[in-house]
mmCIF file of C-alpha atoms in Angstrom:
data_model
loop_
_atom_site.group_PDB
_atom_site.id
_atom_site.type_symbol
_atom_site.label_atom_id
_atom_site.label_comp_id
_atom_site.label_asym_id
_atom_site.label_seq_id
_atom_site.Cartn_x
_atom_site.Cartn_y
_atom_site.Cartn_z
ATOM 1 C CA UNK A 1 -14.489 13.374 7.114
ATOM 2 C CA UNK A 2 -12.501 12.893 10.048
ATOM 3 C CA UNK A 3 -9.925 15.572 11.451
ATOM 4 C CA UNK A 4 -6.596 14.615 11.677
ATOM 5 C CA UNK A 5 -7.164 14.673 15.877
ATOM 6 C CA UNK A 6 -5.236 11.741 18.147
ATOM 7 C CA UNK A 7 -2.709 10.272 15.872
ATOM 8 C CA UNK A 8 -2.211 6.349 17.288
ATOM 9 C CA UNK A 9 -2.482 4.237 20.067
ATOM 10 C CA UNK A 10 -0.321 5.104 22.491
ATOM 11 C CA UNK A 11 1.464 7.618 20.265
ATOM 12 C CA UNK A 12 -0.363 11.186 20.160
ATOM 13 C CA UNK A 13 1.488 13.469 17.459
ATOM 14 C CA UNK A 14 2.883 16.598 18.852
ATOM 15 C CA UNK A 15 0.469 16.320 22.044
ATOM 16 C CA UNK A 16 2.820 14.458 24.473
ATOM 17 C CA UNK A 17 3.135 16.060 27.797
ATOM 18 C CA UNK A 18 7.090 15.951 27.949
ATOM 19 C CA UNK A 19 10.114 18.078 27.755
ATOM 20 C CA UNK A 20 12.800 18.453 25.285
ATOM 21 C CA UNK A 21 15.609 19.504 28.070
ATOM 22 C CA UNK A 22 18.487 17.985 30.087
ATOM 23 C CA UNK A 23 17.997 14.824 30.996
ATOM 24 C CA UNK A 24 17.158 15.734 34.525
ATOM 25 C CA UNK A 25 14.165 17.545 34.297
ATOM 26 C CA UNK A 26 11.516 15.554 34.297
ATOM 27 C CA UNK A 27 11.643 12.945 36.725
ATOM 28 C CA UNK A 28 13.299 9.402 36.846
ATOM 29 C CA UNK A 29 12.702 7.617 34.298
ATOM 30 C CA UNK A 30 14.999 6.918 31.658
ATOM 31 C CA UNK A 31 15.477 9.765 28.967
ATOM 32 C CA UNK A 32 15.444 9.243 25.241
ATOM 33 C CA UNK A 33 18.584 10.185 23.255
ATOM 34 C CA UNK A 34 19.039 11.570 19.837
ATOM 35 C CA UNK A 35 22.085 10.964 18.162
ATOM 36 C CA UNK A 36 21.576 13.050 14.523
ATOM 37 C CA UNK A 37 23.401 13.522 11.009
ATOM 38 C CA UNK A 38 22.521 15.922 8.843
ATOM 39 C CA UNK A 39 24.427 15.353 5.651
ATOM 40 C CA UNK A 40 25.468 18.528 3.879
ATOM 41 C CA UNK A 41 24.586 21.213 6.912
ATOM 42 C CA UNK A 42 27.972 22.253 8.493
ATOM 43 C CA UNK A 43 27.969 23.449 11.364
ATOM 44 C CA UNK A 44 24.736 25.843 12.721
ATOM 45 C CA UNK A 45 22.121 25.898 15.055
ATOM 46 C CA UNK A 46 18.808 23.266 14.881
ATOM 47 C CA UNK A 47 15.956 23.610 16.005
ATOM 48 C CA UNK A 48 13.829 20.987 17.383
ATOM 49 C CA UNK A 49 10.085 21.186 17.799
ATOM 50 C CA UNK A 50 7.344 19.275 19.407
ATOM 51 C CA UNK A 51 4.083 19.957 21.294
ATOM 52 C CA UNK A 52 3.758 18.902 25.061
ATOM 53 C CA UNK A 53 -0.191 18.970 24.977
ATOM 54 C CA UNK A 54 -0.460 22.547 25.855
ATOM 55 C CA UNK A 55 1.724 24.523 23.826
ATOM 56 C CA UNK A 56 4.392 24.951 21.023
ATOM 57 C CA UNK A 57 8.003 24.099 22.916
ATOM 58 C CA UNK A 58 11.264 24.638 21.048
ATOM 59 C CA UNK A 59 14.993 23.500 21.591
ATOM 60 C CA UNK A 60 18.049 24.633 19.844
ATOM 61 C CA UNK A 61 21.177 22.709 20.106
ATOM 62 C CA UNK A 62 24.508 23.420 18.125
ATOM 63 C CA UNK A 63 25.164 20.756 14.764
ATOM 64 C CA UNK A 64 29.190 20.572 14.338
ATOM 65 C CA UNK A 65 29.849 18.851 11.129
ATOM 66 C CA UNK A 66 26.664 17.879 10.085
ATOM 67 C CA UNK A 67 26.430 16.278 13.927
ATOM 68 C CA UNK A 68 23.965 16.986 16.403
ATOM 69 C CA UNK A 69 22.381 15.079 20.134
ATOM 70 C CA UNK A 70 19.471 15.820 22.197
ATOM 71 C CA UNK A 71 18.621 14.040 24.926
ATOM 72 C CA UNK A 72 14.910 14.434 26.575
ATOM 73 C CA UNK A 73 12.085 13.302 29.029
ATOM 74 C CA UNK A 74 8.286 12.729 28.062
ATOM 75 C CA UNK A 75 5.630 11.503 29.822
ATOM 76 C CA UNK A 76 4.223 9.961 26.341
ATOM 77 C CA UNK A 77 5.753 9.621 23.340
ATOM 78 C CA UNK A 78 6.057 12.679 21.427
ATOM 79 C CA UNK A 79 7.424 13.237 17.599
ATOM 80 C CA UNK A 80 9.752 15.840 16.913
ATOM 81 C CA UNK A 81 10.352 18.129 13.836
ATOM 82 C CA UNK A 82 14.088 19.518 13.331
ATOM 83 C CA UNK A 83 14.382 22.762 11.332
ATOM 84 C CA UNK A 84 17.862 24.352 10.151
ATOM 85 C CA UNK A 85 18.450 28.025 10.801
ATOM 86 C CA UNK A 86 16.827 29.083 8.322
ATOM 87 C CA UNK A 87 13.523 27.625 9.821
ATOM 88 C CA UNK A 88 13.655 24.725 6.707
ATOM 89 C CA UNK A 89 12.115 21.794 7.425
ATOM 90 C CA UNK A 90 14.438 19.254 8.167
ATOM 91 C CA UNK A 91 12.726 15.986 8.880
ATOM 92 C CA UNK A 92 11.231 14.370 12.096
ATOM 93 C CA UNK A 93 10.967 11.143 14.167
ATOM 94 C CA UNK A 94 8.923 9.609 16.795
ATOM 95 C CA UNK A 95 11.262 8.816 20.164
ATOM 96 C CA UNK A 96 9.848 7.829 23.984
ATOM 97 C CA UNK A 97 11.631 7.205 27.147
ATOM 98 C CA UNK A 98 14.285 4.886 26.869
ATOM 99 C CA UNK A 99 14.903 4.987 23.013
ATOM 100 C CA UNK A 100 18.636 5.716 22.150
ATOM 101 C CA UNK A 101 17.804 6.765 18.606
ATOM 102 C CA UNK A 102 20.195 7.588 15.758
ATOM 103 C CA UNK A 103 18.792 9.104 12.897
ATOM 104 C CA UNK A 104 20.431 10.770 9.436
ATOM 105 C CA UNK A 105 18.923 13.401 7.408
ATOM 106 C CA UNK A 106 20.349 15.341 4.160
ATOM 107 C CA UNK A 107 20.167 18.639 4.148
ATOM 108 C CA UNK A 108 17.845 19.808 0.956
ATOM 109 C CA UNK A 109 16.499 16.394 0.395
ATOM 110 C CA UNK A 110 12.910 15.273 2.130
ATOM 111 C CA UNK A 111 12.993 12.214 1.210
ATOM 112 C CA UNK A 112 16.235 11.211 2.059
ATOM 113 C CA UNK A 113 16.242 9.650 6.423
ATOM 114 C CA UNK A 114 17.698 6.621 7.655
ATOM 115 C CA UNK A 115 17.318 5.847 11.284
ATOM 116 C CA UNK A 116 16.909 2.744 14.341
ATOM 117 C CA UNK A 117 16.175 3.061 17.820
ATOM 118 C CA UNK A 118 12.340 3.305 17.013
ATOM 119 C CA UNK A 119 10.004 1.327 14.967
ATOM 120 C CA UNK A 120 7.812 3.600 14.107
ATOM 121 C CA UNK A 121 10.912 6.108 13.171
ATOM 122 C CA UNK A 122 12.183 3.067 11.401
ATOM 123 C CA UNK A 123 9.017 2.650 9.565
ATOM 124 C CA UNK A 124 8.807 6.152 8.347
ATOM 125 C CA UNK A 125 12.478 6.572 6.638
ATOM 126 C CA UNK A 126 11.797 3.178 4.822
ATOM 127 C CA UNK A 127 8.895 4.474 3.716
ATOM 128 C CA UNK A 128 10.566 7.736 2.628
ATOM 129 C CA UNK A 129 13.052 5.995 1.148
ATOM 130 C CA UNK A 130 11.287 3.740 -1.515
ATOM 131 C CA UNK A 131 8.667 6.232 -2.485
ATOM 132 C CA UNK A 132 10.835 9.444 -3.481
ATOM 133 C CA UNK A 133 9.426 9.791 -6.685
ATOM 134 C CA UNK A 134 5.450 10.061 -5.648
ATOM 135 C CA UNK A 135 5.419 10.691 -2.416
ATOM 136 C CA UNK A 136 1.937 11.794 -2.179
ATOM 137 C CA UNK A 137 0.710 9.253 -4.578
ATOM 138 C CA UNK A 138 2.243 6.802 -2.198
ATOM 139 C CA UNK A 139 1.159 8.001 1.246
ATOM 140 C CA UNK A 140 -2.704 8.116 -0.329
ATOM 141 C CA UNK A 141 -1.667 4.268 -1.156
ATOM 142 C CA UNK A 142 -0.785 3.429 2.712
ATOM 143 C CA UNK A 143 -4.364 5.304 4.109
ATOM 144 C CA UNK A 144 -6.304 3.107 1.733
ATOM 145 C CA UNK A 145 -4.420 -0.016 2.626
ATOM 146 C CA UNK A 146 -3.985 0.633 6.364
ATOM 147 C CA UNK A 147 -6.364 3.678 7.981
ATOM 148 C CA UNK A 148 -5.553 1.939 11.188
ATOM 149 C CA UNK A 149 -1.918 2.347 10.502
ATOM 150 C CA UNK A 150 -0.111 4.586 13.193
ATOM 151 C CA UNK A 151 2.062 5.169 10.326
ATOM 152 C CA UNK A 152 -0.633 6.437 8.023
ATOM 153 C CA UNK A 153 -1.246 8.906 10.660
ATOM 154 C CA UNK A 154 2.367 9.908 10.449
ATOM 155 C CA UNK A 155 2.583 10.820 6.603
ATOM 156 C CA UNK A 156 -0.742 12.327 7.006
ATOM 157 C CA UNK A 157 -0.098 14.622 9.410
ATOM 158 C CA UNK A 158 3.486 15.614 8.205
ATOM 159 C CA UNK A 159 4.205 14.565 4.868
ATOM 160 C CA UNK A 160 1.322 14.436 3.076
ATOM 161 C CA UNK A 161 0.775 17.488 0.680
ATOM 162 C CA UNK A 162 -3.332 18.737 1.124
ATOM 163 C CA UNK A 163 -2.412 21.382 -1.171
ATOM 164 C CA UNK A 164 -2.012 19.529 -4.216
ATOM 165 C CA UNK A 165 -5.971 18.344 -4.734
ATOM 166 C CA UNK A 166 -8.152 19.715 -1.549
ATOM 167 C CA UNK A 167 -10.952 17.953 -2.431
ATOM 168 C CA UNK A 168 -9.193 14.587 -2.969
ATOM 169 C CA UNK A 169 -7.086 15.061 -0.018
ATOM 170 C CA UNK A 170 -10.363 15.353 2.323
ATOM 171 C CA UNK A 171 -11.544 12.402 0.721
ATOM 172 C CA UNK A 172 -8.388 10.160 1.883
ATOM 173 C CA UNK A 173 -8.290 11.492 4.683
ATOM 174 C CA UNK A 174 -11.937 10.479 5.644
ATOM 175 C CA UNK A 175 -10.528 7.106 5.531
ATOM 176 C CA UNK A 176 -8.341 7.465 8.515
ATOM 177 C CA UNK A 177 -10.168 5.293 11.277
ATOM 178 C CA UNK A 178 -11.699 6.853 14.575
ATOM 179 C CA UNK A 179 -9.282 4.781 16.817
ATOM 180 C CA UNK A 180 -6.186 6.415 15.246
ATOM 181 C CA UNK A 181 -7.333 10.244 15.788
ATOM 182 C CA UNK A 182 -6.582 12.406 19.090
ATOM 183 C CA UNK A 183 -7.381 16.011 19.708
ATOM 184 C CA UNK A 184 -6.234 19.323 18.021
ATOM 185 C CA UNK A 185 -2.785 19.694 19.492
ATOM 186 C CA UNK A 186 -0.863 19.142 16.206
ATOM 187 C CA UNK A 187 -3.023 22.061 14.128
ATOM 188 C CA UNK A 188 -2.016 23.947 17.366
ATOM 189 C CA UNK A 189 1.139 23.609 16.779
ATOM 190 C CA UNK A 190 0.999 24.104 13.356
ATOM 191 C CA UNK A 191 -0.557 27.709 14.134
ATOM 192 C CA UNK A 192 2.125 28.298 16.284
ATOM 193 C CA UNK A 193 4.624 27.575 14.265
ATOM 194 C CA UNK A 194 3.282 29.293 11.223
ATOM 195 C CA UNK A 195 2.281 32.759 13.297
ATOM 196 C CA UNK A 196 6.372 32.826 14.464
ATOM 197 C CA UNK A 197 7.172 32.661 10.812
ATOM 198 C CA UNK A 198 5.429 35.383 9.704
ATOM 199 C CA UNK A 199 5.219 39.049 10.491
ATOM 200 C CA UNK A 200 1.253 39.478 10.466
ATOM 201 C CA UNK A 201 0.154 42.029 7.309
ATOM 202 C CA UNK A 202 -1.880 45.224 8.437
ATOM 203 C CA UNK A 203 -4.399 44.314 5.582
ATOM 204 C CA UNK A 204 -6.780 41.321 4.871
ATOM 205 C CA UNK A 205 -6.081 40.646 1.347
ATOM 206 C CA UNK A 206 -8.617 38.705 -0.870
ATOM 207 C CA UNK A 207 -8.391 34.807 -0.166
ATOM 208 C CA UNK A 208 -9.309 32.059 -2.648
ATOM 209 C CA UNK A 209 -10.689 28.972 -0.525
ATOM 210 C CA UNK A 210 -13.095 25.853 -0.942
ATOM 211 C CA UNK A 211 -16.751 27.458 -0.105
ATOM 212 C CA UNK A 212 -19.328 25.152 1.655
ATOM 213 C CA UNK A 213 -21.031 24.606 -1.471
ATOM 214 C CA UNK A 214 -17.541 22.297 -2.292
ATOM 215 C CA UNK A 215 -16.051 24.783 -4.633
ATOM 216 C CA UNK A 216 -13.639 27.350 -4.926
ATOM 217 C CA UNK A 217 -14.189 31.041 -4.128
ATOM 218 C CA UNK A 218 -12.486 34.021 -3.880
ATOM 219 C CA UNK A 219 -13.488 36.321 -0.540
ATOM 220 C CA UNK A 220 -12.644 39.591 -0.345
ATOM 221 C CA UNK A 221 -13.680 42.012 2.806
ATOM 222 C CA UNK A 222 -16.517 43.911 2.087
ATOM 223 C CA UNK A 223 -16.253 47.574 0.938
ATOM 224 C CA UNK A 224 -19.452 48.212 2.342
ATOM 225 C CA UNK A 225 -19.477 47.211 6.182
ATOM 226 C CA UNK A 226 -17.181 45.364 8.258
ATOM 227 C CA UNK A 227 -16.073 42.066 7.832
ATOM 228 C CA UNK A 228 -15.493 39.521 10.718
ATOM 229 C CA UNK A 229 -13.419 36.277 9.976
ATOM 230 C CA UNK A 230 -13.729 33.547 12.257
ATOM 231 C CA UNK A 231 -11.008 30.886 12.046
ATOM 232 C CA UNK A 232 -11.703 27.629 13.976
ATOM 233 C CA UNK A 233 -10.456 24.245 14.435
ATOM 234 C CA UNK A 234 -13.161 22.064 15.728
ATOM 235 C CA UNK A 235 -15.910 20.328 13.935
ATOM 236 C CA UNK A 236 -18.101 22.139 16.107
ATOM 237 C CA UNK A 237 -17.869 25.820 16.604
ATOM 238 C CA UNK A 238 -18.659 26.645 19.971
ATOM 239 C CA UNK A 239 -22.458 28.178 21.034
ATOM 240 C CA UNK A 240 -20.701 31.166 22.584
ATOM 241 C CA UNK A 241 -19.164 31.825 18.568
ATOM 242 C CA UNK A 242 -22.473 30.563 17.045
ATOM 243 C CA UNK A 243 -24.914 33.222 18.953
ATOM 244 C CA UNK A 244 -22.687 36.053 18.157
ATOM 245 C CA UNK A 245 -21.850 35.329 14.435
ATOM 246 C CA UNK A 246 -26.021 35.429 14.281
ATOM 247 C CA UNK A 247 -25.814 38.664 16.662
ATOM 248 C CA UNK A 248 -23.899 40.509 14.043
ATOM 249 C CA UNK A 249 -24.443 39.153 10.835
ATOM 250 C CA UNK A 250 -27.025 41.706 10.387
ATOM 251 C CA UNK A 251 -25.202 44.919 10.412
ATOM 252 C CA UNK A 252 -21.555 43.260 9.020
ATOM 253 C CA UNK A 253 -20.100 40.650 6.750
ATOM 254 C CA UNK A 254 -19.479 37.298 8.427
ATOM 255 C CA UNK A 255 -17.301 34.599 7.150
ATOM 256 C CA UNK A 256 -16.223 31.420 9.551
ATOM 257 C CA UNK A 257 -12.543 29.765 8.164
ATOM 258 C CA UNK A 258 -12.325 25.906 9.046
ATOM 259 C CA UNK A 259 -8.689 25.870 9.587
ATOM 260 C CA UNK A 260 -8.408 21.991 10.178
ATOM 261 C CA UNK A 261 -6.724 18.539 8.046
ATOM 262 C CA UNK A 262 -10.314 18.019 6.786
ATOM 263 C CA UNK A 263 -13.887 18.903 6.397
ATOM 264 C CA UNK A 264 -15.352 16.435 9.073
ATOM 265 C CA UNK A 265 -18.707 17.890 10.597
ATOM 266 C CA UNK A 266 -17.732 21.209 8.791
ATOM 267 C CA UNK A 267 -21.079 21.070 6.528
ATOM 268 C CA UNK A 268 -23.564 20.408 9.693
ATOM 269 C CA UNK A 269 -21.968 22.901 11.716
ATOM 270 C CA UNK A 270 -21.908 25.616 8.956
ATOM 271 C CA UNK A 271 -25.788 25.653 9.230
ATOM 272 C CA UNK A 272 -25.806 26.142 12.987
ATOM 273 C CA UNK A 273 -25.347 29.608 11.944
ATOM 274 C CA UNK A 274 -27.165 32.956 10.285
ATOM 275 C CA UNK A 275 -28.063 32.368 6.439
ATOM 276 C CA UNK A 276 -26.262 35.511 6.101
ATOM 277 C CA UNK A 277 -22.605 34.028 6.967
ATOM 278 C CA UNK A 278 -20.278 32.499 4.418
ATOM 279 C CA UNK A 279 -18.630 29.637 5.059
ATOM 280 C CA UNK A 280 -14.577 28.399 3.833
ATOM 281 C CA UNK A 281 -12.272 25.700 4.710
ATOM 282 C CA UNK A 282 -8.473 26.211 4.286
ATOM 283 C CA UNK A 283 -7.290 23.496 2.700
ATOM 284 C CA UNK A 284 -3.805 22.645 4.778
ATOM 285 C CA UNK A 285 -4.708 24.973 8.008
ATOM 286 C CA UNK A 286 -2.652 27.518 9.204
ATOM 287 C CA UNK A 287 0.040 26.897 6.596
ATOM 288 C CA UNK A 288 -2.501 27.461 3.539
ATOM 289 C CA UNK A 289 -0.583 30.024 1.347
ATOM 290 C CA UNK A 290 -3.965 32.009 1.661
ATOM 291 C CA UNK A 291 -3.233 32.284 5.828
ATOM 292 C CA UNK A 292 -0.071 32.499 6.121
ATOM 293 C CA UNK A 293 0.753 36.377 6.018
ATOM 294 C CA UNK A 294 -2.414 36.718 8.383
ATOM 295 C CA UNK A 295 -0.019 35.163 11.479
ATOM 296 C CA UNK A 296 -2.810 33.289 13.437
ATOM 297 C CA UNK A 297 -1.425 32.314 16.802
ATOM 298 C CA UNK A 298 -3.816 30.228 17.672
ATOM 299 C CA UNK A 299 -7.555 29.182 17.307
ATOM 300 C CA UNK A 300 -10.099 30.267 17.414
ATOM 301 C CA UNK A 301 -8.685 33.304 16.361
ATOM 302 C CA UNK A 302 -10.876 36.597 15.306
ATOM 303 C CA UNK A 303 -9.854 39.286 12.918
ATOM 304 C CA UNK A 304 -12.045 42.227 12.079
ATOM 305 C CA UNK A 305 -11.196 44.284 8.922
ATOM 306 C CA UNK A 306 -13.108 47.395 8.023
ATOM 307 C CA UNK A 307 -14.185 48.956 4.780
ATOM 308 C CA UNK A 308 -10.686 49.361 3.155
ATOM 309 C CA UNK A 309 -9.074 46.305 4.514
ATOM 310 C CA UNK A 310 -7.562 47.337 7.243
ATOM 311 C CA UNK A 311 -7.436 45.211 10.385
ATOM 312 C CA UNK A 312 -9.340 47.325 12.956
ATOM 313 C CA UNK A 313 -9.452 44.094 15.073
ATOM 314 C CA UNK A 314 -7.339 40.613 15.934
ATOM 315 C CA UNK A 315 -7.266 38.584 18.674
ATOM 316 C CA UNK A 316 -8.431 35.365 20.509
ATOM 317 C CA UNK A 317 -11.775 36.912 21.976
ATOM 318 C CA UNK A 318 -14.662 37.444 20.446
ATOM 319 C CA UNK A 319 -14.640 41.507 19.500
ATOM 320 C CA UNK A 320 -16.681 44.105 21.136
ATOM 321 C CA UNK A 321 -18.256 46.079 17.887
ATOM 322 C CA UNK A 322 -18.801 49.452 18.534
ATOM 323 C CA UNK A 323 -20.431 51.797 15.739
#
């Protein structure tokens, strides 16, 4: 199956190189501008977040009666998420340079967006609009019908629920075509997002995910040796990884975590690696209830956890074991 990876031509979810600031900072072309409702949510801060190919970026600006405006630069187009201050997911919407785009969200209601300025925004709250009762149902309906679709890509990447049947999920997914798929930058930005959200537990607990035999499993660190998780994000784990899962799977417990939209190249590149090793994907990435108290910043991400649980090691290189 494919991952989820550049989202549409010309439009790359979450991965434009831009900036969500005053309208002067990033050079001379003409900035995009938000004018937003958000029916039902007073007056409080929102947050706005977006990716700009590198890293996470947030904005706050102030909503007064339900009415907020942001204006911005980008070098691409870029698609924006707006959370209350509560960090609840309010919506999002695609913009670029030059767009003037007004938007209207209700507070407590995901289906609910009505917007112009942008076609592909446009697209999306009609779409959200006439298929509140099944969303999911629906957005499986638009992959089949239109893979190609930049807004298929949308509702995949940030609508669609993976949760609800992993294995069926991985299956539409698959149908997403090659042309319509960019890089990693929106699971980055997922990880992001979900490590701010979370304070990170001192434990690992036991985790129930989809083995690489295609069913589900629950892991639990070894009470015997050390365990060493490895959670990636490509469909290929990098040699560097590969030689020193092998180098240690000897003497501790070594399980690899796909944390990616699907299971593209996962099976191949699971056998790159020591017999020994077990093998999961986390259905949903970073935000896979099984994850989430872990606080993964970003990937590949490492966490060792000794005999009782404990975390004796996290972090973004690979871990020097010592006996």
């Amino acid at each position: 199956m494919k991952i989820i990876r550049t989202i549409y031509r010309g439009l790359v979810l979450l991965s434009a190189v831009g900036c969500i600031v005053a309208a002067t900072g990033c050079g001379g072309k003409k900035p995009y501008r938000i004018d937003g409702t958000i029916e039902g949510l007073g007056t409080q801060n929102v947050t706005a977040i977006y990716h700009d190919g590198t890293a996470l970026r947030e904005v706050s600006t102030n909503a007064v009666n339900s009415v907020f405006h942001l204006e911005g630069m980008s070098q691409q187009p870029v698609v924006i998420e707006f959370y209350d201050n509560q960090r609840r997911r309010i919506g999002c919407i695609a913009v670029k340079n030059g767009d003037d785009v007004k938007v209207k969200f209700k507070a407590g209601d995901r289906y609910f967006m009505e917007s112009s300025g942008n076609k592909l925004s446009e697209a999306l709250a009609e779409f959200l609009m006439d298929n509140d009762e099944d969303l999911n149902a629906a957005i499986e309906r638009r992959i089949m019908s239109a893979p190609e679709d930049e807004l298929s890509v949308l509702l995949a990447g940030y609508y669609y629920d993976i949760t609800e049947d992993a294995v069926r999920a991985d299956s539409i997914l698959s149908l997403l075509d090659n042309s319509a798929i960019a890089g990693s930058a929106m699971l980055r930005s997922k990880a992001d997002l979900a490590a701010r959200s979370v304070t990170p537990i001192a434990s690992v607990k036991e985790m129930r995910l989809l083995s690489v035999a295609d069913s589900m499993m629950t892991y639990r660190p070894s009470e015997k040796s050390r365990t060493l998780y490895i959670f990636t994000d490509t469909n290929k784990m990098a040699d560097s990884i590969v030689a020193y899962a092998d180098s240690v799977a000897r003497d501790m417990r070594v399980a690899t975590i796909r944390v990616a939209i699907d299971t593209f190249g996962w099976h191949n590149d699971t056998r790159r690696i020591s017999e020994k090793a077990d093998h999961f994907w986390a259905p949903g990435g970073v935000a896979n209830r099984e994850l989430r108290g872990l606080g993964i910043p970003r990937l590949p991400y490492f966490i060792v956890a000794d005999t009782a649980a404990n975390q004796i090691y996290r972090g973004t290189k690979l871990p020097v074991i010592t006996e």
